[in-house]
Amino acid sequence: MDSPESPHIDHCLVPKKVGPCRGSFPRWHYNALTEKCEKFTFGGCNPNRNNYLSEEECNQACDQVSVDSFPPSTRIGGGNVPKLTKLVSVLDEECGKPCGPENFTCANGCCIDKALECDQVSQCSDGSDEGQCANSIAASHCTQPPVTGPCRNSHTMWYYNPYEQICSRFNYGGCQGNDNQFDTMEKCLTFCNKITEKDVFANRATFEKWSHDSQSVSIAIAVALGLAILILLAVLGYCWLKDRKKQPRRQHVSANGTHLLYVDDTEKLVYNSTTKPI
C-alpha cells in the first residue's frame, strides 16, 4: 500500500471542497473517517483532487485507504482520527523553491497545492490564497448558463457568454433564475468584462444553444416587426384609395350659356335651378 506521504493518499485525505462558485454538479469524495466514498454537490470551480465524477472512480482511487494504516503518532490522542493537517503534506506551505504548475504561488513566493485556493482556509501565511476569492465568487456569476425558470412572465434580461465574451438577450420567466442575468447590456459587460472560457466549468454547448436561440429570437422579432409595418402601410394605402374613390368629382361647365354640373363620371348631368327643360 502507498505510504501516508504519497500523493495517492493525499488525494483521499483532503476534505471535500464545494468551491466558491454556486453551480450544482454531483460529485464524489472519499471520507477518510468513514472510509467510504460519499456524494456531494460541487460548485463548479476551484476543485481539489478529492473530487470524482462517479462512485466507482472514487473507490478505485482511494481503495484500501484507512486510518488504521497510519501510525499512532499521526492520530489525535493515539485514537482513530488522523491528524490530517500534519499527515497530508499538500496542506503545508513550502518556501524556498520554484512553484510548479500544480501549485498556487503565494504572494510571499511560497507554494501550496493549487486545489487549496479559495477553500475558506488560509494555507499561505500571508493569506493570499484566500485574498482574491471574493472576486472568484463574483466572477462565477458570469459562467452560469442562463436560466429562464418555470414562471411564465416575460422579462428581457442579459446574460454573459464567456466563450464569446459578449452579452446577449434572453427571456426570463420571473422566478428561479440564477446570477447570470442583468437588467442592461452595460451592467452585464461591466460586471463580466474579464471573464473568459478559462473560468468556465459548464458545457460550451449550453452557451452556444442559448446564443443561437437568442439570435433566432432577434431575427424573428425583426421579421415580425417588418411584416407588421408592411401590413400597416398596406391598410393605410387601401383606406386612402377607398376614401378617394368615394369623393365625387364635381365640375361646373357652360354649354350655350347654360350652367351644368357634372357629379362624378357615373352620374347624370344635373340642371341648376335656372335651367328649364326643353
PDB file of C-alpha atoms in Angstrom:
ATOM      1  CA  MET A   1       0.000   0.000   0.000  1.00  0.00           C
ATOM      2  CA  ASP A   2       1.096   3.590  -0.534  1.00  0.00           C
ATOM      3  CA  SER A   3       2.820   5.368   2.323  1.00  0.00           C
ATOM      4  CA  PRO A   4       0.946   8.090   4.216  1.00  0.00           C
ATOM      5  CA  GLU A   5       3.016  10.727   2.422  1.00  0.00           C
ATOM      6  CA  SER A   6       2.172   9.549  -1.096  1.00  0.00           C
ATOM      7  CA  PRO A   7       0.147  11.751  -3.460  1.00  0.00           C
ATOM      8  CA  HIS A   8      -2.333   8.891  -3.801  1.00  0.00           C
ATOM      9  CA  ILE A   9      -3.253   9.103  -0.133  1.00  0.00           C
ATOM     10  CA  ASP A  10      -3.083  12.885  -0.160  1.00  0.00           C
ATOM     11  CA  HIS A  11      -5.997  12.980  -2.590  1.00  0.00           C
ATOM     12  CA  CYS A  12      -8.103  10.705  -0.454  1.00  0.00           C
ATOM     13  CA  LEU A  13      -7.471  12.549   2.809  1.00  0.00           C
ATOM     14  CA  VAL A  14      -8.163  16.074   1.635  1.00  0.00           C
ATOM     15  CA  PRO A  15     -11.644  17.144   2.818  1.00  0.00           C
ATOM     16  CA  LYS A  16     -14.325  17.635   0.211  1.00  0.00           C
ATOM     17  CA  LYS A  17     -14.340  21.084  -1.367  1.00  0.00           C
ATOM     18  CA  VAL A  18     -17.512  22.655  -2.716  1.00  0.00           C
ATOM     19  CA  GLY A  19     -15.605  25.690  -4.025  1.00  0.00           C
ATOM     20  CA  PRO A  20     -16.627  29.355  -4.265  1.00  0.00           C
ATOM     21  CA  CYS A  21     -18.864  29.044  -7.308  1.00  0.00           C
ATOM     22  CA  ARG A  22     -22.584  28.496  -6.983  1.00  0.00           C
ATOM     23  CA  GLY A  23     -23.205  25.810  -9.564  1.00  0.00           C
ATOM     24  CA  SER A  24     -24.648  22.411  -8.775  1.00  0.00           C
ATOM     25  CA  PHE A  25     -22.693  19.409 -10.037  1.00  0.00           C
ATOM     26  CA  PRO A  26     -22.927  15.942  -8.459  1.00  0.00           C
ATOM     27  CA  ARG A  27     -19.506  14.629  -7.414  1.00  0.00           C
ATOM     28  CA  TRP A  28     -17.974  12.014  -5.133  1.00  0.00           C
ATOM     29  CA  HIS A  29     -15.278  12.398  -2.486  1.00  0.00           C
ATOM     30  CA  TYR A  30     -13.551   9.946  -0.175  1.00  0.00           C
ATOM     31  CA  ASN A  31     -14.259  10.348   3.532  1.00  0.00           C
ATOM     32  CA  ALA A  32     -11.178   9.083   5.367  1.00  0.00           C
ATOM     33  CA  LEU A  33     -13.060   8.821   8.657  1.00  0.00           C
ATOM     34  CA  THR A  34     -15.895   6.634   7.358  1.00  0.00           C
ATOM     35  CA  GLU A  35     -13.609   5.015   4.761  1.00  0.00           C
ATOM     36  CA  LYS A  36     -16.350   5.404   2.178  1.00  0.00           C
ATOM     37  CA  CYS A  37     -16.942   7.413  -0.968  1.00  0.00           C
ATOM     38  CA  GLU A  38     -19.725   9.916  -0.412  1.00  0.00           C
ATOM     39  CA  LYS A  39     -21.717  12.078  -2.763  1.00  0.00           C
ATOM     40  CA  PHE A  40     -21.605  15.870  -2.546  1.00  0.00           C
ATOM     41  CA  THR A  41     -22.546  18.910  -4.616  1.00  0.00           C
ATOM     42  CA  PHE A  42     -19.633  20.676  -6.292  1.00  0.00           C
ATOM     43  CA  GLY A  43     -19.976  24.399  -7.005  1.00  0.00           C
ATOM     44  CA  GLY A  44     -18.183  24.255 -10.342  1.00  0.00           C
ATOM     45  CA  CYS A  45     -14.778  25.903  -9.843  1.00  0.00           C
ATOM     46  CA  ASN A  46     -11.543  25.615  -7.844  1.00  0.00           C
ATOM     47  CA  PRO A  47     -11.838  21.888  -7.081  1.00  0.00           C
ATOM     48  CA  ASN A  48      -9.361  19.864  -5.074  1.00  0.00           C
ATOM     49  CA  ARG A  49      -8.166  16.392  -6.010  1.00  0.00           C
ATOM     50  CA  ASN A  50     -10.673  14.576  -3.845  1.00  0.00           C
ATOM     51  CA  ASN A  51     -13.299  15.163  -6.490  1.00  0.00           C
ATOM     52  CA  TYR A  52     -14.548  12.286  -8.645  1.00  0.00           C
ATOM     53  CA  LEU A  53     -17.203  12.000 -11.318  1.00  0.00           C
ATOM     54  CA  SER A  54     -18.513   8.657 -10.102  1.00  0.00           C
ATOM     55  CA  GLU A  55     -18.511   6.453  -7.030  1.00  0.00           C
ATOM     56  CA  GLU A  56     -16.627   3.810  -8.975  1.00  0.00           C
ATOM     57  CA  GLU A  57     -13.837   6.234  -9.871  1.00  0.00           C
ATOM     58  CA  CYS A  58     -13.617   7.333  -6.245  1.00  0.00           C
ATOM     59  CA  ASN A  59     -13.399   3.756  -4.970  1.00  0.00           C
ATOM     60  CA  GLN A  60     -10.683   2.899  -7.479  1.00  0.00           C
ATOM     61  CA  ALA A  61      -8.611   5.910  -6.438  1.00  0.00           C
ATOM     62  CA  CYS A  62      -8.972   5.509  -2.680  1.00  0.00           C
ATOM     63  CA  ASP A  63      -9.480   1.795  -2.172  1.00  0.00           C
ATOM     64  CA  GLN A  64      -7.711   0.464   0.939  1.00  0.00           C
ATOM     65  CA  VAL A  65      -7.008   3.938   2.307  1.00  0.00           C
ATOM     66  CA  SER A  66      -7.790   3.590   6.003  1.00  0.00           C
ATOM     67  CA  VAL A  67      -6.910   5.412   9.213  1.00  0.00           C
ATOM     68  CA  ASP A  68      -5.695   2.054  10.531  1.00  0.00           C
ATOM     69  CA  SER A  69      -2.816   2.311   8.059  1.00  0.00           C
ATOM     70  CA  PHE A  70      -1.318   5.306   9.866  1.00  0.00           C
ATOM     71  CA  PRO A  71       0.963   5.003  12.867  1.00  0.00           C
ATOM     72  CA  PRO A  72      -0.354   6.251  16.253  1.00  0.00           C
ATOM     73  CA  SER A  73       1.912   9.313  16.027  1.00  0.00           C
ATOM     74  CA  THR A  74      -0.254  10.639  13.211  1.00  0.00           C
ATOM     75  CA  ARG A  75      -3.519  10.239  15.135  1.00  0.00           C
ATOM     76  CA  ILE A  76      -5.145  12.586  17.587  1.00  0.00           C
ATOM     77  CA  GLY A  77      -4.573  11.193  21.094  1.00  0.00           C
ATOM     78  CA  GLY A  78      -3.475   7.890  19.580  1.00  0.00           C
ATOM     79  CA  GLY A  79      -7.061   7.268  18.505  1.00  0.00           C
ATOM     80  CA  ASN A  80      -8.584   6.627  15.107  1.00  0.00           C
ATOM     81  CA  VAL A  81      -8.793  10.214  13.871  1.00  0.00           C
ATOM     82  CA  PRO A  82      -5.734  11.121  11.759  1.00  0.00           C
ATOM     83  CA  LYS A  83      -4.088  14.496  12.103  1.00  0.00           C
ATOM     84  CA  LEU A  84      -4.870  15.482   8.555  1.00  0.00           C
ATOM     85  CA  THR A  85      -3.059  18.808   8.712  1.00  0.00           C
ATOM     86  CA  LYS A  86       0.172  17.028   9.620  1.00  0.00           C
ATOM     87  CA  LEU A  87      -0.399  13.870   7.687  1.00  0.00           C
ATOM     88  CA  VAL A  88      -1.137  15.451   4.328  1.00  0.00           C
ATOM     89  CA  SER A  89       1.886  17.266   3.026  1.00  0.00           C
ATOM     90  CA  VAL A  90      -0.137  19.268   0.495  1.00  0.00           C
ATOM     91  CA  LEU A  91      -1.560  21.337   3.337  1.00  0.00           C
ATOM     92  CA  ASP A  92       1.876  22.713   4.245  1.00  0.00           C
ATOM     93  CA  GLU A  93       3.245  25.921   2.776  1.00  0.00           C
ATOM     94  CA  GLU A  94       6.563  25.218   1.070  1.00  0.00           C
ATOM     95  CA  CYS A  95       9.063  28.007   0.595  1.00  0.00           C
ATOM     96  CA  GLY A  96      12.480  28.370  -0.969  1.00  0.00           C
ATOM     97  CA  LYS A  97      11.809  26.557  -4.234  1.00  0.00           C
ATOM     98  CA  PRO A  98      10.044  27.376  -7.517  1.00  0.00           C
ATOM     99  CA  CYS A  99       6.326  26.602  -7.651  1.00  0.00           C
ATOM    100  CA  GLY A 100       5.172  24.126 -10.287  1.00  0.00           C
ATOM    101  CA  PRO A 101       2.013  24.161 -12.424  1.00  0.00           C
ATOM    102  CA  GLU A 102       0.242  22.100  -9.763  1.00  0.00           C
ATOM    103  CA  ASN A 103       0.918  24.793  -7.150  1.00  0.00           C
ATOM    104  CA  PHE A 104      -0.609  28.079  -6.138  1.00  0.00           C
ATOM    105  CA  THR A 105       2.078  30.704  -5.649  1.00  0.00           C
ATOM    106  CA  CYS A 106       1.511  32.740  -2.511  1.00  0.00           C
ATOM    107  CA  ALA A 107       2.274  36.456  -2.544  1.00  0.00           C
ATOM    108  CA  ASN A 108       5.375  35.739  -0.445  1.00  0.00           C
ATOM    109  CA  GLY A 109       6.688  33.323  -3.091  1.00  0.00           C
ATOM    110  CA  CYS A 110       5.876  30.137  -1.192  1.00  0.00           C
ATOM    111  CA  CYS A 111       3.878  27.280  -2.711  1.00  0.00           C
ATOM    112  CA  ILE A 112       0.758  25.382  -1.746  1.00  0.00           C
ATOM    113  CA  ASP A 113      -1.339  22.860  -3.611  1.00  0.00           C
ATOM    114  CA  LYS A 114      -3.397  24.665  -6.249  1.00  0.00           C
ATOM    115  CA  ALA A 115      -6.552  22.907  -5.105  1.00  0.00           C
ATOM    116  CA  LEU A 116      -6.359  24.680  -1.752  1.00  0.00           C
ATOM    117  CA  GLU A 117      -7.019  28.119  -3.182  1.00  0.00           C
ATOM    118  CA  CYS A 118     -10.379  29.524  -2.062  1.00  0.00           C
ATOM    119  CA  ASP A 119     -11.189  26.644   0.291  1.00  0.00           C
ATOM    120  CA  GLN A 120     -12.070  29.090   3.093  1.00  0.00           C
ATOM    121  CA  VAL A 121      -8.903  28.124   4.983  1.00  0.00           C
ATOM    122  CA  SER A 122      -5.737  30.169   4.547  1.00  0.00           C
ATOM    123  CA  GLN A 123      -2.718  27.960   3.850  1.00  0.00           C
ATOM    124  CA  CYS A 124      -0.454  30.820   2.718  1.00  0.00           C
ATOM    125  CA  SER A 125       0.986  32.565   5.769  1.00  0.00           C
ATOM    126  CA  ASP A 126       0.150  35.909   4.146  1.00  0.00           C
ATOM    127  CA  GLY A 127      -3.437  34.876   3.378  1.00  0.00           C
ATOM    128  CA  SER A 128      -3.045  35.442  -0.353  1.00  0.00           C
ATOM    129  CA  ASP A 129      -4.664  32.110  -1.260  1.00  0.00           C
ATOM    130  CA  GLU A 130      -7.970  33.462   0.074  1.00  0.00           C
ATOM    131  CA  GLY A 131      -7.465  37.141  -0.801  1.00  0.00           C
ATOM    132  CA  GLN A 132      -8.990  37.047  -4.293  1.00  0.00           C
ATOM    133  CA  CYS A 133     -11.802  34.648  -3.537  1.00  0.00           C
ATOM    134  CA  ALA A 134     -14.446  37.351  -3.331  1.00  0.00           C
ATOM    135  CA  ASN A 135     -13.641  38.179  -6.954  1.00  0.00           C
ATOM    136  CA  SER A 136     -13.847  34.499  -7.815  1.00  0.00           C
ATOM    137  CA  ILE A 137     -17.309  34.274  -6.322  1.00  0.00           C
ATOM    138  CA  ALA A 138     -18.471  37.363  -8.194  1.00  0.00           C
ATOM    139  CA  ALA A 139     -16.938  36.121 -11.434  1.00  0.00           C
ATOM    140  CA  SER A 140     -18.659  32.761 -11.047  1.00  0.00           C
ATOM    141  CA  HIS A 141     -21.969  34.500 -11.750  1.00  0.00           C
ATOM    142  CA  CYS A 142     -20.865  35.132 -15.315  1.00  0.00           C
ATOM    143  CA  THR A 143     -20.090  31.482 -16.076  1.00  0.00           C
ATOM    144  CA  GLN A 144     -23.515  30.090 -15.253  1.00  0.00           C
ATOM    145  CA  PRO A 145     -25.721  29.199 -18.216  1.00  0.00           C
ATOM    146  CA  PRO A 146     -28.798  31.460 -18.368  1.00  0.00           C
ATOM    147  CA  VAL A 147     -31.972  30.095 -16.811  1.00  0.00           C
ATOM    148  CA  THR A 148     -35.454  31.120 -17.937  1.00  0.00           C
ATOM    149  CA  GLY A 149     -37.130  29.481 -14.946  1.00  0.00           C
ATOM    150  CA  PRO A 150     -40.554  27.843 -14.661  1.00  0.00           C
ATOM    151  CA  CYS A 151     -42.620  31.039 -14.330  1.00  0.00           C
ATOM    152  CA  ARG A 152     -44.420  32.421 -17.364  1.00  0.00           C
ATOM    153  CA  ASN A 153     -43.727  36.118 -17.100  1.00  0.00           C
ATOM    154  CA  SER A 154     -41.645  37.749 -19.787  1.00  0.00           C
ATOM    155  CA  HIS A 155     -38.688  39.903 -18.784  1.00  0.00           C
ATOM    156  CA  THR A 156     -35.940  40.760 -21.238  1.00  0.00           C
ATOM    157  CA  MET A 157     -32.639  40.231 -19.435  1.00  0.00           C
ATOM    158  CA  TRP A 158     -28.984  39.975 -20.449  1.00  0.00           C
ATOM    159  CA  TYR A 159     -26.588  37.103 -19.800  1.00  0.00           C
ATOM    160  CA  TYR A 160     -22.836  36.832 -20.332  1.00  0.00           C
ATOM    161  CA  ASN A 161     -21.342  34.256 -22.686  1.00  0.00           C
ATOM    162  CA  PRO A 162     -17.748  33.673 -21.518  1.00  0.00           C
ATOM    163  CA  TYR A 163     -16.842  31.792 -24.696  1.00  0.00           C
ATOM    164  CA  GLU A 164     -17.775  34.666 -26.981  1.00  0.00           C
ATOM    165  CA  GLN A 165     -17.146  37.328 -24.295  1.00  0.00           C
ATOM    166  CA  ILE A 166     -20.365  39.114 -25.213  1.00  0.00           C
ATOM    167  CA  CYS A 167     -23.689  39.798 -23.513  1.00  0.00           C
ATOM    168  CA  SER A 168     -26.880  38.598 -25.187  1.00  0.00           C
ATOM    169  CA  ARG A 169     -30.587  38.983 -24.513  1.00  0.00           C
ATOM    170  CA  PHE A 170     -32.738  36.174 -23.182  1.00  0.00           C
ATOM    171  CA  ASN A 171     -36.261  35.825 -21.841  1.00  0.00           C
ATOM    172  CA  TYR A 172     -36.519  35.421 -18.062  1.00  0.00           C
ATOM    173  CA  GLY A 173     -39.730  33.963 -16.700  1.00  0.00           C
ATOM    174  CA  GLY A 174     -39.550  35.817 -13.389  1.00  0.00           C
ATOM    175  CA  CYS A 175     -38.527  33.148 -10.857  1.00  0.00           C
ATOM    176  CA  GLN A 176     -35.855  30.549 -10.064  1.00  0.00           C
ATOM    177  CA  GLY A 177     -33.191  32.122 -12.242  1.00  0.00           C
ATOM    178  CA  ASN A 178     -29.503  32.415 -11.407  1.00  0.00           C
ATOM    179  CA  ASP A 179     -26.894  35.145 -11.020  1.00  0.00           C
ATOM    180  CA  ASN A 180     -26.013  35.398 -14.715  1.00  0.00           C
ATOM    181  CA  GLN A 181     -28.765  37.875 -15.517  1.00  0.00           C
ATOM    182  CA  PHE A 182     -28.552  41.636 -15.787  1.00  0.00           C
ATOM    183  CA  ASP A 183     -31.023  44.434 -16.462  1.00  0.00           C
ATOM    184  CA  THR A 184     -28.913  46.039 -19.189  1.00  0.00           C
ATOM    185  CA  MET A 185     -26.109  45.099 -21.530  1.00  0.00           C
ATOM    186  CA  GLU A 186     -23.912  47.777 -19.935  1.00  0.00           C
ATOM    187  CA  LYS A 187     -24.236  46.223 -16.468  1.00  0.00           C
ATOM    188  CA  CYS A 188     -23.527  42.789 -17.905  1.00  0.00           C
ATOM    189  CA  LEU A 189     -20.357  43.875 -19.709  1.00  0.00           C
ATOM    190  CA  THR A 190     -19.085  45.908 -16.760  1.00  0.00           C
ATOM    191  CA  PHE A 191     -19.506  43.049 -14.303  1.00  0.00           C
ATOM    192  CA  CYS A 192     -18.166  40.271 -16.531  1.00  0.00           C
ATOM    193  CA  ASN A 193     -15.632  42.004 -18.774  1.00  0.00           C
ATOM    194  CA  LYS A 194     -12.639  39.924 -17.596  1.00  0.00           C
ATOM    195  CA  ILE A 195     -14.275  36.504 -17.646  1.00  0.00           C
ATOM    196  CA  THR A 196     -13.155  34.096 -20.374  1.00  0.00           C
ATOM    197  CA  GLU A 197     -13.675  30.457 -21.261  1.00  0.00           C
ATOM    198  CA  LYS A 198     -10.814  29.555 -18.891  1.00  0.00           C
ATOM    199  CA  ASP A 199     -13.145  30.348 -15.992  1.00  0.00           C
ATOM    200  CA  VAL A 200     -15.936  28.126 -17.256  1.00  0.00           C
ATOM    201  CA  PHE A 201     -16.910  24.764 -15.874  1.00  0.00           C
ATOM    202  CA  ALA A 202     -20.214  24.385 -17.710  1.00  0.00           C
ATOM    203  CA  ASN A 203     -20.509  22.783 -21.130  1.00  0.00           C
ATOM    204  CA  ARG A 204     -19.783  25.102 -24.044  1.00  0.00           C
ATOM    205  CA  ALA A 205     -22.709  23.656 -25.973  1.00  0.00           C
ATOM    206  CA  THR A 206     -25.077  25.102 -23.364  1.00  0.00           C
ATOM    207  CA  PHE A 207     -23.943  28.645 -24.112  1.00  0.00           C
ATOM    208  CA  GLU A 208     -23.883  28.011 -27.863  1.00  0.00           C
ATOM    209  CA  LYS A 209     -27.501  26.837 -27.692  1.00  0.00           C
ATOM    210  CA  TRP A 210     -28.557  29.978 -25.848  1.00  0.00           C
ATOM    211  CA  SER A 211     -26.564  32.174 -28.210  1.00  0.00           C
ATOM    212  CA  HIS A 212     -28.227  30.528 -31.227  1.00  0.00           C
ATOM    213  CA  ASP A 213     -31.671  30.829 -29.641  1.00  0.00           C
ATOM    214  CA  SER A 214     -31.041  34.474 -28.783  1.00  0.00           C
ATOM    215  CA  GLN A 215     -30.023  35.257 -32.360  1.00  0.00           C
ATOM    216  CA  SER A 216     -33.032  33.361 -33.696  1.00  0.00           C
ATOM    217  CA  VAL A 217     -35.378  35.314 -31.436  1.00  0.00           C
ATOM    218  CA  SER A 218     -33.825  38.622 -32.518  1.00  0.00           C
ATOM    219  CA  ILE A 219     -34.210  37.700 -36.193  1.00  0.00           C
ATOM    220  CA  ALA A 220     -37.794  36.551 -35.634  1.00  0.00           C
ATOM    221  CA  ILE A 221     -38.652  39.808 -33.860  1.00  0.00           C
ATOM    222  CA  ALA A 222     -37.093  41.867 -36.666  1.00  0.00           C
ATOM    223  CA  VAL A 223     -39.005  39.914 -39.326  1.00  0.00           C
ATOM    224  CA  ALA A 224     -42.273  40.229 -37.384  1.00  0.00           C
ATOM    225  CA  LEU A 225     -41.824  43.983 -36.994  1.00  0.00           C
ATOM    226  CA  GLY A 226     -41.048  44.328 -40.697  1.00  0.00           C
ATOM    227  CA  LEU A 227     -44.172  42.410 -41.670  1.00  0.00           C
ATOM    228  CA  ALA A 228     -46.288  44.448 -39.245  1.00  0.00           C
ATOM    229  CA  ILE A 229     -45.042  47.694 -40.792  1.00  0.00           C
ATOM    230  CA  LEU A 230     -45.764  46.438 -44.321  1.00  0.00           C
ATOM    231  CA  ILE A 231     -49.272  45.349 -43.334  1.00  0.00           C
ATOM    232  CA  LEU A 232     -49.940  48.701 -41.676  1.00  0.00           C
ATOM    233  CA  LEU A 233     -48.774  50.588 -44.770  1.00  0.00           C
ATOM    234  CA  ALA A 234     -50.927  48.392 -46.994  1.00  0.00           C
ATOM    235  CA  VAL A 235     -54.014  49.013 -44.831  1.00  0.00           C
ATOM    236  CA  LEU A 236     -53.413  52.765 -44.782  1.00  0.00           C
ATOM    237  CA  GLY A 237     -52.927  52.795 -48.562  1.00  0.00           C
ATOM    238  CA  TYR A 238     -56.109  50.827 -49.122  1.00  0.00           C
ATOM    239  CA  CYS A 239     -58.126  53.142 -46.871  1.00  0.00           C
ATOM    240  CA  TRP A 240     -56.761  56.204 -48.636  1.00  0.00           C
ATOM    241  CA  LEU A 241     -57.641  54.871 -52.090  1.00  0.00           C
ATOM    242  CA  LYS A 242     -61.090  53.787 -50.944  1.00  0.00           C
ATOM    243  CA  ASP A 243     -61.811  57.183 -49.429  1.00  0.00           C
ATOM    244  CA  ARG A 244     -60.643  58.925 -52.579  1.00  0.00           C
ATOM    245  CA  LYS A 245     -62.974  56.876 -54.758  1.00  0.00           C
ATOM    246  CA  LYS A 246     -65.947  57.815 -52.573  1.00  0.00           C
ATOM    247  CA  GLN A 247     -65.381  61.542 -53.073  1.00  0.00           C
ATOM    248  CA  PRO A 248     -67.402  62.767 -56.189  1.00  0.00           C
ATOM    249  CA  ARG A 249     -65.551  64.776 -58.769  1.00  0.00           C
ATOM    250  CA  ARG A 250     -67.652  67.964 -59.275  1.00  0.00           C
ATOM    251  CA  GLN A 251     -67.072  70.299 -62.207  1.00  0.00           C
ATOM    252  CA  HIS A 252     -69.056  73.319 -63.457  1.00  0.00           C
ATOM    253  CA  VAL A 253     -69.275  73.667 -67.224  1.00  0.00           C
ATOM    254  CA  SER A 254     -71.082  76.098 -69.517  1.00  0.00           C
ATOM    255  CA  ALA A 255     -72.933  74.914 -72.592  1.00  0.00           C
ATOM    256  CA  ASN A 256     -74.682  77.548 -74.707  1.00  0.00           C
ATOM    257  CA  GLY A 257     -74.937  79.846 -71.700  1.00  0.00           C
ATOM    258  CA  THR A 258     -76.457  77.092 -69.592  1.00  0.00           C
ATOM    259  CA  HIS A 259     -74.701  76.093 -66.391  1.00  0.00           C
ATOM    260  CA  LEU A 260     -74.404  72.364 -65.984  1.00  0.00           C
ATOM    261  CA  LEU A 261     -72.975  70.433 -63.015  1.00  0.00           C
ATOM    262  CA  TYR A 262     -71.214  67.123 -63.534  1.00  0.00           C
ATOM    263  CA  VAL A 263     -71.358  64.898 -60.435  1.00  0.00           C
ATOM    264  CA  ASP A 264     -68.847  62.113 -60.958  1.00  0.00           C
ATOM    265  CA  ASP A 265     -68.397  60.298 -64.249  1.00  0.00           C
ATOM    266  CA  THR A 266     -71.093  57.770 -63.415  1.00  0.00           C
ATOM    267  CA  GLU A 267     -73.825  60.228 -62.549  1.00  0.00           C
ATOM    268  CA  LYS A 268     -76.145  62.100 -64.936  1.00  0.00           C
ATOM    269  CA  LEU A 269     -75.991  65.757 -65.712  1.00  0.00           C
ATOM    270  CA  VAL A 270     -77.983  67.815 -63.241  1.00  0.00           C
ATOM    271  CA  TYR A 271     -79.552  71.111 -64.285  1.00  0.00           C
ATOM    272  CA  ASN A 272     -79.237  74.023 -61.994  1.00  0.00           C
ATOM    273  CA  SER A 273     -82.260  75.842 -60.660  1.00  0.00           C
ATOM    274  CA  THR A 274     -82.296  78.338 -63.559  1.00  0.00           C
ATOM    275  CA  THR A 275     -82.419  75.726 -66.284  1.00  0.00           C
ATOM    276  CA  LYS A 276     -85.766  74.943 -67.836  1.00  0.00           C
ATOM    277  CA  PRO A 277     -86.500  71.675 -69.616  1.00  0.00           C
ATOM    278  CA  ILE A 278     -86.785  71.865 -73.379  1.00  0.00           C
TER     279      ILE A 278
END
